[in-house]
PDB file of C-alpha atoms in Angstrom:
ATOM      1  CA  UNK A  24       7.211-131.915  -2.704  1.00 89.00           C
ATOM      2  CA  UNK A  25       8.152-131.334  -6.233  1.00 95.00           C
ATOM      3  CA  UNK A  26       4.800-129.226  -7.509  1.00 96.00           C
ATOM      4  CA  UNK A  27       3.844-128.952 -11.450  1.00 97.00           C
ATOM      5  CA  UNK A  28       1.499-126.313 -12.699  1.00 97.00           C
ATOM      6  CA  UNK A  29       0.073-126.646 -16.023  1.00 97.00           C
ATOM      7  CA  UNK A  30      -0.919-123.432 -17.368  1.00 95.00           C
ATOM      8  CA  UNK A  31       1.201-120.056 -16.661  1.00 93.00           C
ATOM      9  CA  UNK A  32      -1.618-117.404 -16.680  1.00 92.00           C
ATOM     10  CA  UNK A  33      -2.277-114.904 -13.996  1.00 90.00           C
ATOM     11  CA  UNK A  34      -3.752-117.097 -11.661  1.00 91.00           C
ATOM     12  CA  UNK A  35      -1.018-119.561 -11.601  1.00 94.00           C
ATOM     13  CA  UNK A  36       1.894-116.415 -11.829  1.00 93.00           C
ATOM     14  CA  UNK A  37      -0.099-115.226  -8.768  1.00 91.00           C
ATOM     15  CA  UNK A  38       0.458-118.665  -7.183  1.00 93.00           C
ATOM     16  CA  UNK A  39       3.835-118.986  -7.516  1.00 93.00           C
ATOM     17  CA  UNK A  40       5.152-115.668  -7.090  1.00 92.00           C
ATOM     18  CA  UNK A  41       3.296-115.841  -3.865  1.00 90.00           C
ATOM     19  CA  UNK A  42       5.097-118.669  -2.735  1.00 90.00           C
ATOM     20  CA  UNK A  43       8.498-117.372  -3.676  1.00 91.00           C
ATOM     21  CA  UNK A  44       7.589-114.238  -2.093  1.00 88.00           C
ATOM     22  CA  UNK A  45       6.621-116.076   1.557  1.00 86.00           C
ATOM     23  CA  UNK A  46      10.083-117.162   1.179  1.00 88.00           C
ATOM     24  CA  UNK A  47       9.299-121.002  -0.272  1.00 88.00           C
ATOM     25  CA  UNK A  48      12.205-122.848  -2.335  1.00 91.00           C
ATOM     26  CA  UNK A  49      10.494-122.867  -5.808  1.00 93.00           C
ATOM     27  CA  UNK A  50      13.553-124.576  -7.505  1.00 92.00           C
ATOM     28  CA  UNK A  51      10.970-127.445  -6.959  1.00 92.00           C
ATOM     29  CA  UNK A  52       8.566-126.088  -9.261  1.00 96.00           C
ATOM     30  CA  UNK A  53       7.672-127.443 -12.384  1.00 96.00           C
ATOM     31  CA  UNK A  54       5.627-125.334 -15.131  1.00 97.00           C
ATOM     32  CA  UNK A  55       4.554-125.669 -19.126  1.00 95.00           C
ATOM     33  CA  UNK A  56       2.149-123.431 -20.896  1.00 94.00           C
ATOM     34  CA  UNK A  57       0.386-123.804 -24.421  1.00 91.00           C
ATOM     35  CA  UNK A  58       3.827-122.995 -26.668  1.00 89.00           C
ATOM     36  CA  UNK A  59       5.716-122.597 -23.567  1.00 91.00           C
ATOM     37  CA  UNK A  60       7.282-118.994 -23.551  1.00 94.00           C
ATOM     38  CA  UNK A  61       5.137-118.029 -20.976  1.00 94.00           C
ATOM     39  CA  UNK A  62       6.464-121.084 -18.591  1.00 95.00           C
ATOM     40  CA  UNK A  63       9.644-120.750 -19.424  1.00 95.00           C
ATOM     41  CA  UNK A  64       9.384-116.733 -18.843  1.00 95.00           C
ATOM     42  CA  UNK A  65       7.582-117.421 -15.545  1.00 95.00           C
ATOM     43  CA  UNK A  66       9.947-120.311 -14.603  1.00 95.00           C
ATOM     44  CA  UNK A  67      13.105-118.073 -15.409  1.00 94.00           C
ATOM     45  CA  UNK A  68      11.618-115.220 -12.925  1.00 94.00           C
ATOM     46  CA  UNK A  69      11.034-117.469  -9.632  1.00 94.00           C
ATOM     47  CA  UNK A  70      14.103-119.718 -10.302  1.00 93.00           C
ATOM     48  CA  UNK A  71      11.825-122.954 -11.593  1.00 93.00           C
ATOM     49  CA  UNK A  72      12.253-125.434 -14.220  1.00 89.00           C
ATOM     50  CA  UNK A  73       9.907-125.744 -17.353  1.00 91.00           C
ATOM     51  CA  UNK A  74       9.162-128.959 -19.240  1.00 93.00           C
ATOM     52  CA  UNK A  75       8.880-129.924 -22.476  1.00 91.00           C
ATOM     53  CA  UNK A  76       5.461-131.570 -21.830  1.00 95.00           C
ATOM     54  CA  UNK A  77       2.655-132.112 -19.557  1.00 96.00           C
ATOM     55  CA  UNK A  78       3.831-135.694 -19.629  1.00 96.00           C
ATOM     56  CA  UNK A  79       7.355-134.785 -18.642  1.00 95.00           C
ATOM     57  CA  UNK A  80       5.612-132.459 -15.617  1.00 96.00           C
ATOM     58  CA  UNK A  81       2.994-135.381 -14.452  1.00 97.00           C
ATOM     59  CA  UNK A  82       5.861-137.869 -14.307  1.00 96.00           C
ATOM     60  CA  UNK A  83       8.017-135.651 -12.334  1.00 95.00           C
ATOM     61  CA  UNK A  84       5.574-133.633 -10.207  1.00 96.00           C
ATOM     62  CA  UNK A  85       4.236-134.898  -6.304  1.00 97.00           C
ATOM     63  CA  UNK A  86       1.395-131.999  -7.032  1.00 98.00           C
ATOM     64  CA  UNK A  87      -0.208-131.306 -10.466  1.00 98.00           C
ATOM     65  CA  UNK A  88      -2.342-127.675 -10.482  1.00 98.00           C
ATOM     66  CA  UNK A  89      -4.197-127.284 -13.353  1.00 97.00           C
ATOM     67  CA  UNK A  90      -4.144-123.603 -14.177  1.00 95.00           C
ATOM     68  CA  UNK A  91      -5.876-123.787 -17.627  1.00 95.00           C
ATOM     69  CA  UNK A  92      -9.083-122.472 -18.753  1.00 92.00           C
ATOM     70  CA  UNK A  93     -12.360-124.811 -17.594  1.00 90.00           C
ATOM     71  CA  UNK A  94     -13.396-125.515 -21.150  1.00 91.00           C
ATOM     72  CA  UNK A  95      -9.615-126.985 -21.416  1.00 94.00           C
ATOM     73  CA  UNK A  96      -9.503-129.338 -18.670  1.00 95.00           C
ATOM     74  CA  UNK A  97     -11.462-131.945 -20.380  1.00 95.00           C
ATOM     75  CA  UNK A  98      -8.726-132.135 -22.601  1.00 96.00           C
ATOM     76  CA  UNK A  99      -6.228-131.909 -20.671  1.00 96.00           C
ATOM     77  CA  UNK A 100      -6.760-134.835 -18.596  1.00 97.00           C
ATOM     78  CA  UNK A 101      -7.844-137.155 -21.053  1.00 96.00           C
ATOM     79  CA  UNK A 102      -4.171-136.286 -22.842  1.00 95.00           C
ATOM     80  CA  UNK A 103      -2.570-137.274 -19.325  1.00 96.00           C
ATOM     81  CA  UNK A 104      -4.740-140.457 -18.355  1.00 96.00           C
ATOM     82  CA  UNK A 105      -1.709-142.802 -18.578  1.00 96.00           C
ATOM     83  CA  UNK A 106       0.541-140.642 -17.089  1.00 96.00           C
ATOM     84  CA  UNK A 107      -1.701-139.758 -13.943  1.00 97.00           C
ATOM     85  CA  UNK A 108      -2.382-143.682 -13.931  1.00 96.00           C
ATOM     86  CA  UNK A 109       0.882-144.581 -13.584  1.00 96.00           C
ATOM     87  CA  UNK A 110       2.295-141.788 -11.404  1.00 96.00           C
ATOM     88  CA  UNK A 111      -0.410-140.741  -8.981  1.00 96.00           C
ATOM     89  CA  UNK A 112       0.321-137.208  -8.386  1.00 97.00           C
ATOM     90  CA  UNK A 113      -2.400-135.183  -6.225  1.00 98.00           C
ATOM     91  CA  UNK A 114      -4.244-132.985  -8.978  1.00 98.00           C
ATOM     92  CA  UNK A 115      -5.741-129.406  -7.479  1.00 98.00           C
ATOM     93  CA  UNK A 116      -7.987-127.708  -9.906  1.00 97.00           C
ATOM     94  CA  UNK A 117      -8.310-124.436 -10.531  1.00 95.00           C
ATOM     95  CA  UNK A 118     -10.872-124.410 -12.933  1.00 92.00           C
ATOM     96  CA  UNK A 119     -14.290-122.674 -11.972  1.00 87.00           C
ATOM     97  CA  UNK A 120     -17.244-124.360 -12.977  1.00 86.00           C
ATOM     98  CA  UNK A 121     -16.126-127.471 -12.536  1.00 91.00           C
ATOM     99  CA  UNK A 122     -17.365-129.854  -9.857  1.00 92.00           C
ATOM    100  CA  UNK A 123     -15.512-132.615  -8.085  1.00 94.00           C
ATOM    101  CA  UNK A 124     -17.822-135.221  -9.140  1.00 93.00           C
ATOM    102  CA  UNK A 125     -16.998-134.187 -12.578  1.00 93.00           C
ATOM    103  CA  UNK A 126     -13.329-133.876 -12.116  1.00 95.00           C
ATOM    104  CA  UNK A 127     -13.367-137.217 -10.878  1.00 95.00           C
ATOM    105  CA  UNK A 128     -14.932-138.539 -13.648  1.00 95.00           C
ATOM    106  CA  UNK A 129     -12.580-136.797 -16.599  1.00 95.00           C
ATOM    107  CA  UNK A 130      -9.389-138.240 -14.402  1.00 96.00           C
ATOM    108  CA  UNK A 131      -8.655-142.015 -14.159  1.00 96.00           C
ATOM    109  CA  UNK A 132     -10.008-144.015 -10.957  1.00 95.00           C
ATOM    110  CA  UNK A 133      -8.748-143.019  -7.827  1.00 94.00           C
ATOM    111  CA  UNK A 134      -6.949-140.227  -8.606  1.00 97.00           C
ATOM    112  CA  UNK A 135      -6.569-137.894  -5.926  1.00 97.00           C
ATOM    113  CA  UNK A 136      -8.156-134.433  -6.194  1.00 98.00           C
ATOM    114  CA  UNK A 137      -8.675-131.457  -4.776  1.00 98.00           C
ATOM    115  CA  UNK A 138     -11.043-128.591  -5.886  1.00 97.00           C
ATOM    116  CA  UNK A 139      -9.414-125.007  -5.324  1.00 96.00           C
ATOM    117  CA  UNK A 140     -10.935-121.661  -6.082  1.00 94.00           C
ATOM    118  CA  UNK A 141      -8.671-118.380  -5.320  1.00 93.00           C
ATOM    119  CA  UNK A 142     -10.007-114.751  -6.238  1.00 91.00           C
ATOM    120  CA  UNK A 143      -8.307-111.816  -8.175  1.00 88.00           C
ATOM    121  CA  UNK A 144      -6.584-110.505  -5.119  1.00 91.00           C
ATOM    122  CA  UNK A 145      -4.361-113.755  -5.448  1.00 90.00           C
ATOM    123  CA  UNK A 146      -2.250-111.262  -7.120  1.00 85.00           C
ATOM    124  CA  UNK A 147      -1.482-108.954  -4.186  1.00 88.00           C
ATOM    125  CA  UNK A 148      -1.125-111.832  -1.794  1.00 89.00           C
ATOM    126  CA  UNK A 149      -4.887-111.422  -0.230  1.00 93.00           C
ATOM    127  CA  UNK A 150      -6.811-114.144  -1.995  1.00 94.00           C
ATOM    128  CA  UNK A 151      -9.567-115.586  -0.026  1.00 96.00           C
ATOM    129  CA  UNK A 152      -9.335-119.668  -1.319  1.00 96.00           C
ATOM    130  CA  UNK A 153     -11.995-122.570  -1.141  1.00 97.00           C
ATOM    131  CA  UNK A 154     -10.714-125.844  -0.936  1.00 98.00           C
ATOM    132  CA  UNK A 155     -12.918-129.142  -1.497  1.00 97.00           C
ATOM    133  CA  UNK A 156     -11.057-132.478  -1.234  1.00 97.00           C
ATOM    134  CA  UNK A 157     -12.456-135.536  -3.125  1.00 95.00           C
ATOM    135  CA  UNK A 158     -13.202-138.792  -1.196  1.00 89.00           C
ATOM    136  CA  UNK A 159      -9.800-140.166  -1.914  1.00 92.00           C
ATOM    137  CA  UNK A 160      -7.672-136.880  -0.616  1.00 96.00           C
ATOM    138  CA  UNK A 161      -6.158-137.747   2.738  1.00 96.00           C
ATOM    139  CA  UNK A 162      -5.329-135.083   5.207  1.00 97.00           C
ATOM    140  CA  UNK A 163      -1.063-134.666   4.430  1.00 97.00           C
ATOM    141  CA  UNK A 164      -2.563-134.004   0.679  1.00 97.00           C
ATOM    142  CA  UNK A 165      -4.954-131.333   2.238  1.00 97.00           C
ATOM    143  CA  UNK A 166      -2.512-129.914   4.219  1.00 97.00           C
ATOM    144  CA  UNK A 167       0.192-129.546   1.367  1.00 96.00           C
ATOM    145  CA  UNK A 168      -2.582-127.695  -0.860  1.00 97.00           C
ATOM    146  CA  UNK A 169      -3.599-125.058   1.798  1.00 97.00           C
ATOM    147  CA  UNK A 170       0.354-124.638   2.453  1.00 95.00           C
ATOM    148  CA  UNK A 171       0.424-123.568  -1.212  1.00 94.00           C
ATOM    149  CA  UNK A 172      -2.267-121.848  -1.655  1.00 95.00           C
ATOM    150  CA  UNK A 173      -1.701-119.713   2.073  1.00 93.00           C
ATOM    151  CA  UNK A 174       0.810-118.127   0.364  1.00 89.00           C
ATOM    152  CA  UNK A 175      -1.246-115.950  -1.421  1.00 91.00           C
ATOM    153  CA  UNK A 176      -3.856-115.161   1.326  1.00 94.00           C
ATOM    154  CA  UNK A 177      -6.362-117.372   3.412  1.00 94.00           C
ATOM    155  CA  UNK A 178      -8.060-120.910   2.700  1.00 96.00           C
ATOM    156  CA  UNK A 179     -11.418-122.570   3.533  1.00 97.00           C
ATOM    157  CA  UNK A 180     -12.509-126.165   3.462  1.00 97.00           C
ATOM    158  CA  UNK A 181     -15.597-126.296   2.151  1.00 97.00           C
ATOM    159  CA  UNK A 182     -17.872-129.196   0.424  1.00 96.00           C
ATOM    160  CA  UNK A 183     -18.097-129.450  -3.125  1.00 94.00           C
ATOM    161  CA  UNK A 184     -21.679-128.410  -3.030  1.00 94.00           C
ATOM    162  CA  UNK A 185     -20.914-124.935  -1.471  1.00 95.00           C
ATOM    163  CA  UNK A 186     -18.823-124.277  -3.962  1.00 93.00           C
ATOM    164  CA  UNK A 187     -21.217-121.974  -5.837  1.00 92.00           C
ATOM    165  CA  UNK A 188     -22.248-119.990  -2.948  1.00 95.00           C
ATOM    166  CA  UNK A 189     -18.702-119.424  -2.578  1.00 95.00           C
ATOM    167  CA  UNK A 190     -18.084-117.879  -5.738  1.00 92.00           C
ATOM    168  CA  UNK A 191     -20.996-115.096  -4.753  1.00 94.00           C
ATOM    169  CA  UNK A 192     -18.964-114.494  -1.714  1.00 96.00           C
ATOM    170  CA  UNK A 193     -15.288-114.346  -2.681  1.00 96.00           C
ATOM    171  CA  UNK A 194     -14.963-115.381  -6.594  1.00 91.00           C
ATOM    172  CA  UNK A 195     -17.234-112.498  -7.885  1.00 93.00           C
ATOM    173  CA  UNK A 196     -17.390-110.581  -4.764  1.00 95.00           C
ATOM    174  CA  UNK A 197     -14.347-108.521  -5.583  1.00 94.00           C
ATOM    175  CA  UNK A 198     -16.450-106.764  -8.704  1.00 95.00           C
ATOM    176  CA  UNK A 199     -19.038-105.812  -6.200  1.00 97.00           C
ATOM    177  CA  UNK A 200     -16.676-104.054  -3.824  1.00 97.00           C
ATOM    178  CA  UNK A 201     -15.037-102.139  -7.025  1.00 97.00           C
ATOM    179  CA  UNK A 202     -18.465-101.331  -8.193  1.00 97.00           C
ATOM    180  CA  UNK A 203     -19.092 -99.754  -4.651  1.00 98.00           C
ATOM    181  CA  UNK A 204     -15.672 -98.338  -4.403  1.00 98.00           C
ATOM    182  CA  UNK A 205     -16.024 -96.680  -7.958  1.00 98.00           C
ATOM    183  CA  UNK A 206     -19.430 -95.443  -7.009  1.00 98.00           C
ATOM    184  CA  UNK A 207     -18.878 -94.175  -4.059  1.00 98.00           C
ATOM    185  CA  UNK A 208     -15.129 -92.246  -5.412  1.00 98.00           C
ATOM    186  CA  UNK A 209     -17.781 -90.505  -8.039  1.00 98.00           C
ATOM    187  CA  UNK A 210     -19.847 -89.335  -4.927  1.00 98.00           C
ATOM    188  CA  UNK A 211     -16.910 -87.798  -3.954  1.00 98.00           C
ATOM    189  CA  UNK A 212     -15.840 -85.928  -7.220  1.00 98.00           C
ATOM    190  CA  UNK A 213     -19.557 -84.735  -6.833  1.00 98.00           C
ATOM    191  CA  UNK A 214     -18.605 -83.426  -3.643  1.00 97.00           C
ATOM    192  CA  UNK A 215     -15.476 -81.458  -5.167  1.00 98.00           C
ATOM    193  CA  UNK A 216     -12.659 -83.938  -4.548  1.00 98.00           C
ATOM    194  CA  UNK A 217     -10.366 -85.045  -7.393  1.00 98.00           C
ATOM    195  CA  UNK A 218     -10.923 -88.382  -8.702  1.00 98.00           C
ATOM    196  CA  UNK A 219      -7.846 -90.094  -8.331  1.00 98.00           C
ATOM    197  CA  UNK A 220      -7.862 -88.692  -4.673  1.00 98.00           C
ATOM    198  CA  UNK A 221     -11.297 -89.874  -4.135  1.00 98.00           C
ATOM    199  CA  UNK A 222     -10.639 -93.461  -5.227  1.00 98.00           C
ATOM    200  CA  UNK A 223      -7.698 -93.590  -2.482  1.00 98.00           C
ATOM    201  CA  UNK A 224      -9.324 -91.998   0.454  1.00 98.00           C
ATOM    202  CA  UNK A 225     -12.428 -95.083  -0.374  1.00 98.00           C
ATOM    203  CA  UNK A 226      -9.789 -97.657  -1.079  1.00 98.00           C
ATOM    204  CA  UNK A 227      -7.947 -97.323   2.529  1.00 98.00           C
ATOM    205  CA  UNK A 228     -11.479 -96.892   3.850  1.00 98.00           C
ATOM    206  CA  UNK A 229     -12.662-100.154   2.470  1.00 98.00           C
ATOM    207  CA  UNK A 230      -9.072-101.636   3.163  1.00 97.00           C
ATOM    208  CA  UNK A 231      -9.227-100.324   7.109  1.00 97.00           C
ATOM    209  CA  UNK A 232     -12.560-101.528   7.692  1.00 97.00           C
ATOM    210  CA  UNK A 233     -12.013-105.163   6.284  1.00 95.00           C
ATOM    211  CA  UNK A 234      -9.145-105.558   8.566  1.00 94.00           C
ATOM    212  CA  UNK A 235     -10.954-104.256  11.244  1.00 94.00           C
ATOM    213  CA  UNK A 236     -13.632-106.873  10.807  1.00 92.00           C
ATOM    214  CA  UNK A 237     -10.768-109.700  10.511  1.00 89.00           C
ATOM    215  CA  UNK A 238      -9.224-108.490  13.831  1.00 90.00           C
ATOM    216  CA  UNK A 239     -12.422-108.924  15.260  1.00 87.00           C
ATOM    217  CA  UNK A 240     -12.722-112.398  13.871  1.00 84.00           C
ATOM    218  CA  UNK A 241      -9.071-113.007  15.104  1.00 82.00           C
ATOM    219  CA  UNK A 242      -9.554-112.247  18.182  1.00 77.00           C
ATOM    220  CA  UNK A 243     -12.394-114.516  18.915  1.00 63.00           C
ATOM    221  CA  UNK A 244     -10.473-117.185  21.105  1.00 53.00           C
ATOM    222  CA  UNK A 245      -8.770-114.485  23.315  1.00 53.00           C
ATOM    223  CA  UNK A 246     -11.639-112.373  24.182  1.00 64.00           C
ATOM    224  CA  UNK A 247     -15.298-113.988  23.678  1.00 70.00           C
ATOM    225  CA  UNK A 248     -17.687-113.165  20.744  1.00 80.00           C
ATOM    226  CA  UNK A 249     -16.217-110.992  17.781  1.00 83.00           C
ATOM    227  CA  UNK A 250     -18.508-107.914  16.841  1.00 87.00           C
ATOM    228  CA  UNK A 251     -20.328-108.611  13.834  1.00 90.00           C
ATOM    229  CA  UNK A 252     -20.693-106.276  10.897  1.00 94.00           C
ATOM    230  CA  UNK A 253     -23.704-105.439  12.334  1.00 95.00           C
ATOM    231  CA  UNK A 254     -22.707-104.638  16.021  1.00 93.00           C
ATOM    232  CA  UNK A 255     -19.867-102.166  14.206  1.00 94.00           C
ATOM    233  CA  UNK A 256     -22.302-100.358  12.039  1.00 96.00           C
ATOM    234  CA  UNK A 257     -24.225 -99.556  15.247  1.00 96.00           C
ATOM    235  CA  UNK A 258     -20.654 -98.833  16.862  1.00 95.00           C
ATOM    236  CA  UNK A 259     -20.204 -95.844  14.516  1.00 95.00           C
ATOM    237  CA  UNK A 260     -24.007 -94.273  14.380  1.00 96.00           C
ATOM    238  CA  UNK A 261     -24.206 -91.782  16.708  1.00 95.00           C
ATOM    239  CA  UNK A 262     -27.930 -91.223  17.084  1.00 96.00           C
ATOM    240  CA  UNK A 263     -29.032 -88.608  14.758  1.00 96.00           C
ATOM    241  CA  UNK A 264     -25.541 -88.239  13.288  1.00 97.00           C
ATOM    242  CA  UNK A 265     -24.223 -88.394   9.779  1.00 97.00           C
ATOM    243  CA  UNK A 266     -23.516 -92.003   9.360  1.00 97.00           C
ATOM    244  CA  UNK A 267     -26.991 -93.287  10.423  1.00 97.00           C
ATOM    245  CA  UNK A 268     -28.226 -91.012   7.829  1.00 97.00           C
ATOM    246  CA  UNK A 269     -26.270 -92.541   5.474  1.00 97.00           C
ATOM    247  CA  UNK A 270     -26.740 -95.937   6.476  1.00 97.00           C
ATOM    248  CA  UNK A 271     -30.847 -95.322   6.315  1.00 98.00           C
ATOM    249  CA  UNK A 272     -29.940 -93.819   2.728  1.00 98.00           C
ATOM    250  CA  UNK A 273     -28.652 -96.991   1.848  1.00 97.00           C
ATOM    251  CA  UNK A 274     -31.388 -98.752   2.688  1.00 97.00           C
ATOM    252  CA  UNK A 275     -34.345 -97.097   1.315  1.00 98.00           C
ATOM    253  CA  UNK A 276     -32.656 -96.938  -1.902  1.00 97.00           C
ATOM    254  CA  UNK A 277     -32.549-101.069  -1.426  1.00 98.00           C
ATOM    255  CA  UNK A 278     -28.681-101.449  -1.137  1.00 97.00           C
ATOM    256  CA  UNK A 279     -28.854-104.634   0.833  1.00 97.00           C
ATOM    257  CA  UNK A 280     -31.680-106.208  -1.306  1.00 97.00           C
ATOM    258  CA  UNK A 281     -29.227-105.493  -4.434  1.00 97.00           C
ATOM    259  CA  UNK A 282     -26.109-107.086  -2.648  1.00 97.00           C
ATOM    260  CA  UNK A 283     -28.485-110.309  -2.233  1.00 97.00           C
ATOM    261  CA  UNK A 284     -29.662-110.114  -6.085  1.00 97.00           C
ATOM    262  CA  UNK A 285     -25.490-109.880  -7.126  1.00 97.00           C
ATOM    263  CA  UNK A 286     -24.825-113.001  -5.135  1.00 97.00           C
ATOM    264  CA  UNK A 287     -28.356-115.095  -6.256  1.00 97.00           C
ATOM    265  CA  UNK A 288     -27.351-114.028 -10.046  1.00 95.00           C
ATOM    266  CA  UNK A 289     -23.826-114.869  -9.494  1.00 93.00           C
ATOM    267  CA  UNK A 290     -24.537-118.382  -7.866  1.00 92.00           C
ATOM    268  CA  UNK A 291     -27.252-119.162 -10.554  1.00 91.00           C
ATOM    269  CA  UNK A 292     -24.897-118.333 -13.276  1.00 88.00           C
ATOM    270  CA  UNK A 293     -22.178-120.653 -11.613  1.00 85.00           C
ATOM    271  CA  UNK A 294     -24.675-123.491 -11.793  1.00 83.00           C
ATOM    272  CA  UNK A 295     -25.875-123.173 -15.377  1.00 83.00           C
ATOM    273  CA  UNK A 296     -21.803-123.201 -16.113  1.00 75.00           C
ATOM    274  CA  UNK A 297     -21.434-126.775 -14.291  1.00 69.00           C
ATOM    275  CA  UNK A 298     -24.081-128.007 -15.294  1.00 60.00           C
TER     276      UNK A 298
END
């Protein structure tokens, strides 16, 4: 399958580099970018082919990934109306805030569109990516997109209406996690540990905890119900111990409520942007 990428920014770069790192043949990738310089550089890096124009790319690709900023998507789809209608590639949009209904309204009738939302961790192959297929999209189409995005992490298929919630859970939440890491590392400095070392310690603790939880979920089929986050909290909270004292302090300070409020604010803003 020949895959074309319109735009060669950080997210497209993460996807194509992830595909290359996973051993995928990237010689069939096609790239364009505004001005062309970034597409040429990225193409050379991964052994792909830069295209002279978006029209040329659409005419040659089986799948077209829109990696431009959301405000640029309407103009790009309008510009490509004729080649999209003539060649009928599968279209994958990475644009935040643009619903499937909006995308399908901008593209020629019958265009197969999958909405995809990776997050910042795609850059290290650990993205959580949501996919929402449009009505004309076949199971084979969706499998091809899952294969591509699986090169940079895990994927989940959601209804388009659930994308605002996904933004809160995975699109914006890396910033919440980083805020927690920063705050706890600063507390470590307060406790006498040098800043860089405190960040390293907290980062590994967060990473290890996340992997523990993933291991629990992945073992569900073999071992029955996995332990939940609440179960694991209970497992490390000895009666009268240090951990339960810290957990109670977090709850008294409104930690859980603050997390829910951050989620709700993110969802509300995403809906405003997509209105």
